[in-house]
CSV table of C-alpha atoms in Angstrom, one decimal:
chain,number,residue,atom,x,y,z
A,256,MET,CA,0.3,-1.0,-0.4
A,257,LYS,CA,6.1,0.7,3.9
A,258,GLY,CA,8.3,0.8,0.8
A,259,VAL,CA,7.5,4.0,-0.9
A,260,SER,CA,3.8,4.4,-0.1
A,261,ALA,CA,0.6,2.4,0.1
A,262,ALA,CA,-0.9,4.6,-2.7
A,263,LEU,CA,2.1,3.8,-5.0
A,264,LEU,CA,2.5,0.1,-4.2
A,265,LEU,CA,-1.2,-0.8,-4.5
A,266,ILE,CA,-1.8,1.6,-7.4
A,267,VAL,CA,-4.9,3.0,-5.7
A,268,SER,CA,-7.1,5.7,-7.2
A,269,GLY,CA,-6.4,8.6,-4.9
A,270,VAL,CA,-9.2,11.0,-5.8
A,271,ALA,CA,-11.9,8.3,-6.2
A,272,SER,CA,-11.7,7.3,-2.6
A,273,ALA,CA,-11.3,10.8,-1.1
A,274,SER,CA,-14.1,12.6,0.6
A,275,ALA,CA,-14.2,16.2,1.9
A,276,ALA,CA,-17.5,15.6,3.7
A,277,THR,CA,-15.7,14.9,7.0
A,278,ILE,CA,-13.9,18.2,6.8
A,279,ALA,CA,-16.3,20.6,5.0
A,280,PRO,CA,-20.1,20.9,5.7
A,281,ALA,CA,-22.4,19.8,2.9
A,282,ASP,CA,-23.4,23.5,2.2
A,283,THR,CA,-19.8,24.6,1.7
A,284,PRO,CA,-19.5,26.7,-1.6
A,285,LEU,CA,-18.2,24.7,-4.5
A,286,ALA,CA,-14.8,26.6,-4.7
A,287,ASP,CA,-14.2,26.0,-1.0
A,288,SER,CA,-15.2,22.4,-1.1
A,289,THR,CA,-13.0,21.8,-4.1
A,290,SER,CA,-10.1,23.4,-2.3
A,291,VAL,CA,-10.7,21.3,0.8
A,292,ALA,CA,-11.0,18.1,-1.3
A,293,LEU,CA,-7.7,18.9,-3.0
A,294,GLY,CA,-6.0,19.6,0.3
A,295,TYR,CA,-7.4,16.4,1.8
A,296,VAL,CA,-6.1,14.2,-1.1
A,297,LEU,CA,-2.7,15.9,-1.2
A,298,GLY,CA,-2.3,15.7,2.5
A,299,ARG,CA,-3.4,12.0,2.6
A,300,ASN,CA,-1.0,11.1,-0.1
A,301,ALA,CA,1.8,13.0,1.5
A,302,THR,CA,1.1,11.2,4.8
A,303,GLU,CA,1.2,7.8,3.1
A,304,ALA,CA,4.4,8.6,1.4
A,305,MET,CA,6.1,9.7,4.6
A,306,GLN,CA,4.9,6.4,6.3
A,307,GLY,CA,6.4,4.6,3.3
A,308,PHE,CA,9.8,6.1,3.7
A,309,LYS,CA,9.8,5.5,7.5
A,310,ALA,CA,8.9,1.8,7.0
A,311,SER,CA,12.0,1.5,4.7
A,312,GLY,CA,14.2,2.7,7.5
A,313,ILE,CA,14.6,6.3,6.1
A,314,ILE,CA,14.4,9.0,8.7
A,315,ILE,CA,11.7,11.5,8.0
A,316,ASP,CA,10.8,14.6,10.0
A,317,ASP,CA,7.1,15.2,9.5
A,318,ARG,CA,7.4,18.8,10.7
A,319,VAL,CA,10.1,19.6,8.1
A,320,VAL,CA,8.0,18.0,5.3
A,321,VAL,CA,5.0,20.1,6.1
A,322,GLU,CA,7.2,23.3,6.3
A,323,ALA,CA,8.7,22.4,2.9
A,324,MET,CA,5.3,21.9,1.3
A,325,THR,CA,4.1,25.2,2.8
A,326,ALA,CA,7.2,26.9,1.4
A,327,VAL,CA,6.5,25.5,-2.1
A,328,ILE,CA,2.9,26.6,-2.0
A,329,SER,CA,4.0,30.1,-1.1
A,330,GLY,CA,6.3,30.3,-4.1
A,331,GLN,CA,9.7,29.6,-2.4
A,332,LYS,CA,12.3,27.4,-4.1
A,333,PRO,CA,14.6,24.9,-2.3
A,334,ALA,CA,18.2,25.7,-1.8
A,335,PHE,CA,19.3,22.4,-3.4
A,336,ASP,CA,18.1,20.0,-6.1
A,337,ALA,CA,15.3,18.1,-4.4
A,338,ASP,CA,14.8,15.8,-7.3
A,339,ALA,CA,18.4,14.8,-7.2
A,340,VAL,CA,18.3,14.0,-3.5
A,341,LEU,CA,15.3,11.7,-3.9
A,342,ASN,CA,16.7,10.1,-7.0
A,343,ASN,CA,19.8,9.3,-4.9
A,344,VAL,CA,17.6,7.8,-2.1
A,345,PHE,CA,15.8,5.6,-4.6
A,346,ALA,CA,19.1,4.5,-6.2
A,347,GLN,CA,20.3,3.4,-2.8
A,348,MET,CA,17.1,1.5,-2.2
A,349,ARG,CA,17.4,-0.3,-5.5
A,350,LYS,CA,21.0,-1.4,-4.6
A,351,ALA,CA,19.6,-3.1,-1.5
A,352,LEU,CA,17.4,-5.5,-3.4
A,353,PRO,CA,18.1,-8.0,-6.1
A,354,GLU,CA,16.6,-7.2,-9.5
A,355,ARG,CA,15.0,-10.6,-9.8
A,356,CYS,CA,14.0,-13.3,-7.3
A,357,ASP,CA,14.5,-17.0,-7.9
A,358,SER,CA,11.2,-18.2,-9.4
A,359,ALA,CA,11.5,-21.6,-7.9
A,360,GLU,CA,12.1,-20.2,-4.4
A,361,GLN,CA,9.1,-17.9,-4.7
A,362,GLN,CA,6.9,-20.8,-5.8
A,363,ARG,CA,8.0,-22.8,-2.7
A,364,PHE,CA,7.0,-19.8,-0.6
A,365,VAL,CA,3.5,-19.8,-2.0
A,366,GLU,CA,3.3,-23.6,-1.6
A,367,VAL,CA,4.3,-23.5,2.1
A,368,ALA,CA,1.5,-20.9,2.7
A,369,ALA,CA,-1.0,-23.1,0.8
A,370,ALA,CA,-0.1,-26.1,3.0
A,371,ARG,CA,-0.8,-24.3,6.3
A,372,PRO,CA,-3.9,-25.6,8.2
A,373,GLY,CA,-7.0,-23.7,7.1
A,374,ALA,CA,-5.4,-22.1,4.1
A,375,ARG,CA,-7.4,-21.8,0.8
A,376,GLN,CA,-5.7,-21.6,-2.5
A,377,MET,CA,-7.5,-20.1,-5.5
A,378,SER,CA,-7.2,-21.4,-9.0
A,379,ASP,CA,-4.8,-18.6,-9.9
A,380,GLY,CA,-2.4,-19.3,-7.0
A,381,LEU,CA,-3.6,-16.8,-4.4
A,382,VAL,CA,-3.6,-18.2,-0.9
A,383,VAL,CA,-6.1,-16.8,1.6
A,384,GLU,CA,-5.8,-17.6,5.4
A,385,THR,CA,-8.4,-16.3,7.9
A,386,LEU,CA,-6.6,-15.2,11.1
A,387,THR,CA,-9.6,-13.6,12.8
A,388,PRO,CA,-13.1,-14.1,11.2
A,389,GLY,CA,-15.1,-11.1,10.3
A,390,THR,CA,-18.9,-10.7,10.0
A,391,GLY,CA,-21.3,-9.4,7.4
A,392,ALA,CA,-21.1,-9.0,3.7
A,393,SER,CA,-17.8,-9.1,1.7
A,394,PRO,CA,-16.7,-6.2,-0.5
A,395,THR,CA,-17.5,-6.2,-4.2
A,396,ALA,CA,-15.1,-5.1,-7.0
A,397,GLN,CA,-16.6,-1.6,-6.8
A,398,SER,CA,-16.4,-1.3,-3.0
A,399,ILE,CA,-14.2,1.2,-1.2
A,400,VAL,CA,-12.7,-0.3,1.9
A,401,ARG,CA,-10.8,0.9,4.9
A,402,VAL,CA,-7.9,-1.3,5.8
A,403,HIS,CA,-4.7,-1.7,7.7
A,404,TYR,CA,-2.1,-4.0,6.2
A,405,VAL,CA,1.5,-5.1,6.3
A,406,GLY,CA,3.2,-6.3,3.1
A,407,GLU,CA,6.2,-8.6,3.2
A,408,LEU,CA,8.6,-10.2,0.8
A,409,SER,CA,9.3,-14.0,1.1
A,410,ASP,CA,12.4,-13.3,3.3
A,411,GLY,CA,10.3,-11.4,5.8
A,412,THR,CA,11.4,-7.9,4.6
A,413,VAL,CA,8.5,-5.5,5.3
A,414,PHE,CA,8.1,-3.3,2.3
A,415,ASP,CA,4.7,-1.7,3.2
A,416,ASP,CA,3.1,-1.0,6.5
A,417,THR,CA,0.0,1.2,7.2
A,418,THR,CA,-0.4,0.3,10.9
A,419,ALA,CA,1.7,3.3,12.2
A,420,GLY,CA,-1.0,5.7,11.0
A,421,SER,CA,-4.7,5.9,10.2
A,422,PRO,CA,-6.4,3.1,8.1
A,423,ILE,CA,-6.3,3.8,4.4
A,424,GLU,CA,-9.1,3.7,1.9
A,425,LEU,CA,-8.8,1.6,-1.2
A,426,LYS,CA,-11.1,0.9,-4.1
A,427,VAL,CA,-11.0,-2.9,-4.6
A,428,ALA,CA,-11.0,-2.5,-8.4
A,429,ASP,CA,-7.9,-0.3,-8.3
A,430,VAL,CA,-5.4,-2.4,-6.3
A,431,THR,CA,-3.2,-5.2,-7.6
A,432,LYS,CA,-4.9,-8.4,-8.8
A,433,GLY,CA,-4.0,-10.6,-5.8
A,434,PHE,CA,-4.8,-8.0,-3.2
A,435,GLY,CA,-8.1,-7.2,-4.8
A,436,GLU,CA,-9.1,-10.8,-5.1
A,437,GLY,CA,-8.2,-11.3,-1.5
A,438,LEU,CA,-10.4,-8.4,-0.4
A,439,LEU,CA,-13.4,-10.1,-2.0
A,440,GLN,CA,-12.9,-13.1,0.4
A,441,MET,CA,-12.9,-10.9,3.5
A,442,GLN,CA,-15.5,-9.6,6.0
A,443,PRO,CA,-15.4,-6.5,8.1
A,444,GLY,CA,-13.7,-6.9,11.4
A,445,GLY,CA,-11.6,-9.8,10.2
A,446,SER,CA,-7.9,-10.2,9.8
A,447,TYR,CA,-6.5,-12.2,6.9
A,448,ARG,CA,-3.2,-13.3,5.4
A,449,LEU,CA,-2.8,-13.2,1.6
A,450,THR,CA,0.1,-14.9,-0.1
A,451,MET,CA,0.4,-14.4,-3.9
A,452,PRO,CA,2.7,-15.3,-6.7
A,453,ALA,CA,4.4,-12.5,-8.6
A,454,SER,CA,1.8,-12.9,-11.4
A,455,LEU,CA,-0.8,-11.5,-9.1
A,456,ALA,CA,1.4,-8.7,-7.8
A,457,TYR,CA,4.2,-6.9,-9.7
A,458,GLY,CA,5.3,-9.6,-12.1
A,459,GLU,CA,8.7,-10.0,-13.6
A,460,GLU,CA,9.6,-6.3,-13.3
A,461,GLY,CA,8.7,-5.6,-9.7
A,462,ILE,CA,9.1,-2.0,-8.4
A,463,GLY,CA,12.6,-0.8,-8.5
A,464,GLY,CA,14.1,-0.4,-5.0
A,465,VAL,CA,11.1,-1.7,-3.3
A,466,ILE,CA,9.9,-5.1,-4.8
A,467,PRO,CA,12.2,-7.3,-6.9
A,468,GLY,CA,11.0,-8.9,-10.1
A,469,ASN,CA,9.4,-12.3,-9.7
A,470,ALA,CA,8.7,-11.6,-6.0
A,471,ALA,CA,5.9,-13.5,-4.3
A,472,LEU,CA,4.2,-11.3,-1.7
A,473,GLN,CA,2.5,-11.7,1.6
A,474,PHE,CA,0.0,-9.3,3.1
A,475,THR,CA,-1.6,-9.4,6.5
A,476,VAL,CA,-4.8,-7.4,6.2
A,477,GLN,CA,-7.4,-6.1,8.6
A,478,LEU,CA,-10.6,-5.2,6.9
A,479,ILE,CA,-12.0,-2.4,9.1
A,480,GLU,CA,-15.0,-1.2,7.1
A,481,ILE,CA,-16.7,-1.3,3.7
A,482,LYS,CA,-17.7,2.2,2.7
């Protein structure tokens, strides 16, 4: 999308890309397969969220997170206001970032990327650089892909990083415009760098505490597989 999470930052469709087939046999009863699918999606999203907090420099204990989730499922209530704790964390994250980036500086960031040898700039401003060529057909807008990526602000701040865990699945049509357009230019096995103006990412508003408004973004992406 590690900021808050890949699922949040890229606005992916969580259920659409999930598959319980790797966990439950094809002849699993409907009720059981639905339960497995739900557990798979919730577990995957929780994992991505934990990776997101860690990439932001927030210490997360995976074991404690799992214990707390199990406690909630069993009907227990926390001894403190969990929402208040997270709201405080997000508030501190918001303080660490400006509300808006300077538009001229962000434009220069994109222009520098476009001037690098081998870079291709699309008509809408997206810059695509091939770091390692891939092979085969490129994704379509309806494809589901498995990727690793690192997302950075123009000052080099990493806001999103999937490389510490397993590759994530994304539906090309469900991610931000610049990221999705970039995926269409890739081939499996290749690595690419995408640099995009704010208009192709999170616009004038950004994402509070994670991405300032008017922020140009840069993603280094490895396209592992087209599903």
